[in-house]
mmCIF file of C-alpha atoms and ligand atoms in Angstrom:
data_model
loop_
_atom_site.group_PDB
_atom_site.id
_atom_site.type_symbol
_atom_site.label_atom_id
_atom_site.label_comp_id
_atom_site.label_asym_id
_atom_site.label_seq_id
_atom_site.Cartn_x
_atom_site.Cartn_y
_atom_site.Cartn_z
ATOM 1 C CA MET A 417 143.679 89.543 87.445
ATOM 2 C CA THR A 418 140.675 87.407 88.379
ATOM 3 C CA GLN A 419 137.658 89.117 89.900
ATOM 4 C CA PRO A 420 136.685 87.953 93.399
ATOM 5 C CA PRO A 421 133.324 86.130 93.364
ATOM 6 C CA THR A 422 130.472 88.434 94.347
ATOM 7 C CA THR A 423 128.021 85.717 95.364
ATOM 8 C CA THR A 424 128.080 82.516 97.393
ATOM 9 C CA PHE A 425 128.639 80.419 94.277
ATOM 10 C CA ALA A 426 131.108 80.761 91.447
ATOM 11 C CA ASP A 427 128.151 80.282 89.096
ATOM 12 C CA ALA A 428 124.996 81.253 90.955
ATOM 13 C CA ALA A 429 122.729 80.803 87.919
ATOM 14 C CA ALA A 430 123.916 77.231 87.321
ATOM 15 C CA THR A 431 123.667 76.324 91.003
ATOM 16 C CA TRP A 432 120.155 77.678 91.389
ATOM 17 C CA ASN A 433 118.984 76.344 88.023
ATOM 18 C CA SER A 434 119.972 72.839 89.064
ATOM 19 C CA ARG A 435 118.295 73.263 92.452
ATOM 20 C CA PHE A 436 115.094 74.412 90.760
ATOM 21 C CA GLU A 437 115.061 71.806 87.990
ATOM 22 C CA GLY A 438 112.450 69.417 89.494
ATOM 23 C CA ASP A 439 108.708 70.044 89.688
ATOM 24 C CA GLU A 440 108.746 70.524 93.448
ATOM 25 C CA TYR A 441 108.686 74.117 94.733
ATOM 26 C CA LEU A 442 111.710 74.186 97.045
ATOM 27 C CA PHE A 443 110.371 77.029 99.199
ATOM 28 C CA GLY A 444 106.747 76.004 98.771
ATOM 29 C CA THR A 445 104.013 77.867 96.948
ATOM 30 C CA GLU A 446 102.719 79.831 99.935
ATOM 31 C CA PRO A 447 104.075 83.333 100.532
ATOM 32 C CA ASN A 448 106.657 84.096 103.177
ATOM 33 C CA VAL A 449 104.855 84.853 106.450
ATOM 34 C CA TRP A 450 106.668 88.135 107.215
ATOM 35 C CA LEU A 451 105.779 89.397 103.740
ATOM 36 C CA LYS A 452 102.158 88.300 104.040
ATOM 37 C CA GLU A 453 101.794 89.938 107.438
ATOM 38 C CA HIS A 454 103.291 93.241 106.267
ATOM 39 C CA SER A 455 101.939 93.597 102.727
ATOM 40 C CA GLY A 456 99.247 95.874 104.191
ATOM 41 C CA VAL A 457 101.832 98.687 104.221
ATOM 42 C CA TRP A 458 101.422 99.010 100.445
ATOM 43 C CA PRO A 459 98.558 100.847 98.770
ATOM 44 C CA GLN A 460 95.944 98.675 97.085
ATOM 45 C CA GLY A 461 96.946 97.961 93.513
ATOM 46 C CA GLY A 462 100.398 99.494 94.077
ATOM 47 C CA ARG A 463 103.536 98.504 92.195
ATOM 48 C CA VAL A 464 105.715 96.017 94.058
ATOM 49 C CA LEU A 465 109.081 94.646 92.979
ATOM 50 C CA CYS A 466 110.064 91.138 94.153
ATOM 51 C CA VAL A 467 113.847 90.841 94.228
ATOM 52 C CA ALA A 468 115.396 87.396 93.543
ATOM 53 C CA ASP A 469 111.899 85.953 93.571
ATOM 54 C CA GLY A 470 112.902 82.319 92.946
ATOM 55 C CA GLU A 471 109.963 80.099 92.026
ATOM 56 C CA GLY A 472 107.394 82.842 92.469
ATOM 57 C CA ARG A 473 105.593 82.046 95.710
ATOM 58 C CA ASN A 474 105.775 85.695 96.816
ATOM 59 C CA SER A 475 105.198 87.450 93.483
ATOM 60 C CA VAL A 476 102.188 85.261 92.662
ATOM 61 C CA TRP A 477 100.599 85.773 96.056
ATOM 62 C CA LEU A 478 101.095 89.546 95.799
ATOM 63 C CA ALA A 479 99.558 89.574 92.310
ATOM 64 C CA ARG A 480 96.614 87.617 93.714
ATOM 65 C CA GLN A 481 96.144 90.407 96.264
ATOM 66 C CA GLY A 482 95.813 92.890 93.391
ATOM 67 C CA PHE A 483 99.299 94.412 93.347
ATOM 68 C CA ALA A 484 101.054 95.193 90.052
ATOM 69 C CA VAL A 485 104.104 92.983 90.443
ATOM 70 C CA ASP A 486 107.536 93.007 88.817
ATOM 71 C CA ALA A 487 109.855 90.156 89.752
ATOM 72 C CA PHE A 488 113.209 88.830 88.680
ATOM 73 C CA ASP A 489 115.656 86.090 89.514
ATOM 74 C CA ILE A 490 118.996 84.923 88.176
ATOM 75 C CA ALA A 491 117.690 81.376 87.679
ATOM 76 C CA GLU A 492 115.716 80.804 84.496
ATOM 77 C CA ALA A 493 114.382 77.512 85.891
ATOM 78 C CA GLY A 494 112.960 79.325 88.915
ATOM 79 C CA VAL A 495 111.328 82.003 86.779
ATOM 80 C CA ALA A 496 109.805 79.323 84.514
ATOM 81 C CA LYS A 497 108.178 77.743 87.591
ATOM 82 C CA ALA A 498 107.050 81.168 88.770
ATOM 83 C CA ARG A 499 105.371 81.776 85.405
ATOM 84 C CA ARG A 500 103.592 78.420 85.721
ATOM 85 C CA LEU A 501 102.412 79.250 89.238
ATOM 86 C CA ALA A 502 101.102 82.633 88.042
ATOM 87 C CA GLN A 503 99.257 80.943 85.191
ATOM 88 C CA GLN A 504 97.710 78.394 87.558
ATOM 89 C CA HIS A 505 96.353 81.258 89.635
ATOM 90 C CA GLY A 506 95.272 83.297 86.623
ATOM 91 C CA VAL A 507 97.424 86.310 87.491
ATOM 92 C CA ALA A 508 99.969 88.312 85.528
ATOM 93 C CA VAL A 509 103.422 89.169 86.858
ATOM 94 C CA ASN A 510 106.093 91.021 84.899
ATOM 95 C CA TYR A 511 108.909 88.463 85.205
ATOM 96 C CA GLY A 512 112.516 88.853 84.213
ATOM 97 C CA VAL A 513 115.544 86.582 84.294
ATOM 98 C CA ALA A 514 118.423 88.704 85.535
ATOM 99 C CA ASP A 515 121.324 88.968 87.907
ATOM 100 C CA CYS A 516 120.715 91.719 90.442
ATOM 101 C CA GLU A 517 123.802 93.440 89.005
ATOM 102 C CA GLY A 518 122.328 93.525 85.505
ATOM 103 C CA TYR A 519 118.592 93.976 86.140
ATOM 104 C CA ALA A 520 117.006 97.122 84.747
ATOM 105 C CA TRP A 521 115.940 98.360 88.168
ATOM 106 C CA PRO A 522 112.966 100.722 88.271
ATOM 107 C CA GLN A 523 113.966 104.197 89.375
ATOM 108 C CA GLY A 524 111.806 105.736 92.082
ATOM 109 C CA THR A 525 108.592 104.188 90.783
ATOM 110 C CA CYS A 526 107.792 101.346 93.184
ATOM 111 C CA ASP A 527 105.368 101.519 96.082
ATOM 112 C CA GLY A 528 107.070 98.488 97.493
ATOM 113 C CA VAL A 529 110.080 96.242 97.319
ATOM 114 C CA ALA A 530 109.948 92.705 98.679
ATOM 115 C CA ALA A 531 113.376 91.278 99.497
ATOM 116 C CA ILE A 532 112.789 87.863 101.006
ATOM 117 C CA PHE A 533 115.896 85.765 101.673
ATOM 118 C CA VAL A 534 118.203 87.552 99.271
ATOM 119 C CA GLN A 535 121.258 86.570 101.310
ATOM 120 C CA PHE A 536 123.219 85.298 98.316
ATOM 121 C CA ALA A 537 124.988 88.667 98.385
ATOM 122 C CA ASP A 538 128.320 89.091 100.150
ATOM 123 C CA PRO A 539 128.930 92.437 101.904
ATOM 124 C CA ALA A 540 130.157 94.274 98.794
ATOM 125 C CA GLU A 541 127.356 93.019 96.564
ATOM 126 C CA ARG A 542 124.852 93.567 99.351
ATOM 127 C CA GLN A 543 125.750 97.239 99.534
ATOM 128 C CA ARG A 544 124.992 97.672 95.823
ATOM 129 C CA LEU A 545 121.871 95.503 96.054
ATOM 130 C CA PHE A 546 120.420 97.445 98.975
ATOM 131 C CA ALA A 547 121.187 100.778 97.264
ATOM 132 C CA ARG A 548 119.325 99.613 94.140
ATOM 133 C CA MET A 549 116.370 98.437 96.185
ATOM 134 C CA VAL A 550 116.107 101.813 97.902
ATOM 135 C CA ALA A 551 116.487 103.712 94.612
ATOM 136 C CA SER A 552 113.620 101.763 93.063
ATOM 137 C CA LEU A 553 111.213 102.989 95.757
ATOM 138 C CA LYS A 554 109.229 106.157 95.233
ATOM 139 C CA PRO A 555 109.143 108.630 98.135
ATOM 140 C CA GLY A 556 106.828 107.042 100.699
ATOM 141 C CA GLY A 557 107.454 103.590 99.199
ATOM 142 C CA THR A 558 108.217 100.776 101.601
ATOM 143 C CA LEU A 559 110.721 97.942 101.721
ATOM 144 C CA VAL A 560 109.711 94.639 103.314
ATOM 145 C CA LEU A 561 112.733 92.434 103.936
ATOM 146 C CA GLN A 562 113.328 89.131 105.660
ATOM 147 C CA GLY A 563 116.514 87.236 106.308
ATOM 148 C CA TYR A 564 118.397 85.085 108.768
ATOM 149 C CA THR A 565 120.605 86.276 111.617
ATOM 150 C CA PRO A 566 124.031 84.735 112.439
ATOM 151 C CA LYS A 567 122.349 82.537 115.072
ATOM 152 C CA GLN A 568 120.879 80.611 112.127
ATOM 153 C CA LEU A 569 124.307 79.005 111.659
ATOM 154 C CA GLU A 570 123.574 77.006 114.835
ATOM 155 C CA TYR A 571 120.146 75.906 113.614
ATOM 156 C CA GLY A 572 121.247 75.043 110.086
ATOM 157 C CA THR A 573 117.652 74.933 108.859
ATOM 158 C CA GLY A 574 118.129 77.134 105.794
ATOM 159 C CA GLY A 575 120.115 80.001 104.378
ATOM 160 C CA PRO A 576 123.739 80.392 103.375
ATOM 161 C CA PRO A 577 126.407 78.995 105.703
ATOM 162 C CA HIS A 578 128.328 82.288 105.692
ATOM 163 C CA ALA A 579 128.170 84.661 108.663
ATOM 164 C CA SER A 580 129.063 87.623 106.450
ATOM 165 C CA HIS A 581 125.846 87.128 104.417
ATOM 166 C CA LEU A 582 123.561 87.161 107.449
ATOM 167 C CA TYR A 583 121.870 90.199 108.987
ATOM 168 C CA THR A 584 121.983 91.724 112.431
ATOM 169 C CA PRO A 585 119.654 94.519 113.596
ATOM 170 C CA GLN A 586 122.609 96.892 113.817
ATOM 171 C CA MET A 587 123.737 96.066 110.292
ATOM 172 C CA LEU A 588 120.270 96.641 108.820
ATOM 173 C CA ARG A 589 119.873 99.876 110.790
ATOM 174 C CA GLU A 590 123.131 101.138 109.322
ATOM 175 C CA ALA A 591 122.447 99.827 105.817
ATOM 176 C CA PHE A 592 119.044 101.528 105.713
ATOM 177 C CA ALA A 593 119.929 104.620 107.725
ATOM 178 C CA GLY A 594 118.457 106.733 104.910
ATOM 179 C CA LEU A 595 115.029 105.149 105.383
ATOM 180 C CA GLN A 596 112.508 105.462 108.184
ATOM 181 C CA ILE A 597 112.593 102.155 110.069
ATOM 182 C CA VAL A 598 108.966 101.238 110.673
ATOM 183 C CA GLU A 599 109.662 97.807 112.154
ATOM 184 C CA LEU A 600 112.787 95.817 112.851
ATOM 185 C CA HIS A 601 112.249 92.523 114.587
ATOM 186 C CA GLU A 602 114.716 89.766 115.467
ATOM 187 C CA TYR A 603 112.994 86.546 116.455
ATOM 188 C CA ASP A 604 113.013 82.758 116.387
ATOM 189 C CA ALA A 605 110.228 80.908 114.624
ATOM 190 C CA GLU A 606 109.310 77.515 113.316
ATOM 191 C CA MET A 607 109.523 77.703 109.532
ATOM 192 C CA ALA A 608 107.671 75.509 107.059
ATOM 193 C CA GLU A 609 108.561 76.969 103.650
ATOM 194 C CA GLY A 610 108.998 74.001 101.359
ATOM 195 C CA LYS A 611 111.836 71.656 102.189
ATOM 196 C CA ARG A 612 114.656 74.209 102.224
ATOM 197 C CA HIS A 613 113.376 76.516 104.971
ATOM 198 C CA ARG A 614 112.138 74.131 107.591
ATOM 199 C CA GLY A 615 112.385 74.000 111.385
ATOM 200 C CA ARG A 616 113.516 76.336 114.145
ATOM 201 C CA SER A 617 114.993 79.427 112.514
ATOM 202 C CA ALA A 618 116.712 82.639 113.605
ATOM 203 C CA LEU A 619 114.986 85.365 111.633
ATOM 204 C CA ILE A 620 115.001 89.085 111.183
ATOM 205 C CA GLY A 621 112.302 91.158 109.552
ATOM 206 C CA LEU A 622 112.454 94.760 108.440
ATOM 207 C CA VAL A 623 109.870 97.241 107.221
ATOM 208 C CA ALA A 624 111.367 100.575 106.181
ATOM 209 C CA ARG A 625 109.951 103.570 104.336
ATOM 210 C CA ARG A 626 111.648 105.925 101.924
ATOM 211 C CA HIS A 627 111.356 109.582 102.929
HETATM 212 C C1 LIG B 1157 116.819 81.564 99.143
HETATM 213 S S1 LIG B 1157 116.204 81.797 97.498
HETATM 214 C C2 LIG B 1157 114.806 82.855 97.838
HETATM 215 C C3 LIG B 1157 113.841 82.948 96.704
HETATM 216 C C4 LIG B 1157 112.604 83.809 96.985
HETATM 217 N N1 LIG B 1157 112.940 85.169 97.343
HETATM 218 C C5 LIG B 1157 111.742 83.189 98.052
HETATM 219 O O1 LIG B 1157 111.689 83.750 99.168
HETATM 220 O O2 LIG B 1157 111.102 82.165 97.784
HETATM 221 C C6 LIG B 1157 117.424 82.922 96.828
HETATM 222 C C7 LIG B 1157 117.169 83.289 95.376
HETATM 223 O O3 LIG B 1157 118.173 84.207 94.953
HETATM 224 C C8 LIG B 1157 118.441 83.953 93.583
HETATM 225 N N2 LIG B 1157 119.758 84.549 93.282
HETATM 226 C C9 LIG B 1157 120.972 84.117 93.680
HETATM 227 N N3 LIG B 1157 121.937 84.950 93.249
HETATM 228 C C10 LIG B 1157 121.300 85.947 92.556
HETATM 229 C C11 LIG B 1157 121.745 87.099 91.877
HETATM 230 N N4 LIG B 1157 123.032 87.421 91.842
HETATM 231 N N5 LIG B 1157 120.832 87.900 91.267
HETATM 232 C C12 LIG B 1157 119.502 87.570 91.311
HETATM 233 N N6 LIG B 1157 119.025 86.482 91.940
HETATM 234 C C13 LIG B 1157 119.910 85.686 92.571
HETATM 235 C C14 LIG B 1157 118.386 82.442 93.472
HETATM 236 O O4 LIG B 1157 118.194 82.003 92.160
HETATM 237 C C15 LIG B 1157 117.220 82.129 94.396
HETATM 238 O O5 LIG B 1157 116.008 82.082 93.692
#
């Protein structure tokens, strides 16, 4: 019996590797704004894990702020660009190339997890992904997450074209019921993150702390 696909693409690594193959940084080299604005929740020099970090804009910026950063992505081409970006800025990040199903997730040792546009996961994969993110946090550690809401399907300015991959406040509240929700904000904003996240966007941001 064939396994149902767990991600948007039959071969996510191949799809993302081909997207990342040029020199251009598809999501830009500046950090995501929600992440930048909320990174103050983490202790100075703390350990932060960047999930599905792509071409490294977030991991590199966090390392530049003095955090000890682990990051991984399924796409080797993205991680290679992330390594280059880190080198350009003279910072070290502990990069890995891995599928979120196979990554050696830290266990209860992270001060922070950054999950910025990790909406490749369908509901079943998302449940496992979110559980792993939570388990990697130490008590008192904080998750900073950003994604699109279903309204983004009308804007079409980024993100997967699948309603089941998008987040609603209710869904995030339920998914992270075991955490203390510090902030949960649904809003529209003008995005300018490279060429793939550009224009009016329907966003949701979460900050949630492990007890
Ligand atoms: C929309 S991009 C966001 C990248 C990065 N977080 C950012 O904000 O710039 C989604 C990322 O998820 C990665 N990805 C897709 N499926 C994955 C999987 N199963 N495991 C790990 N990473 C995956 C892609 O390679 C891509 O880099």
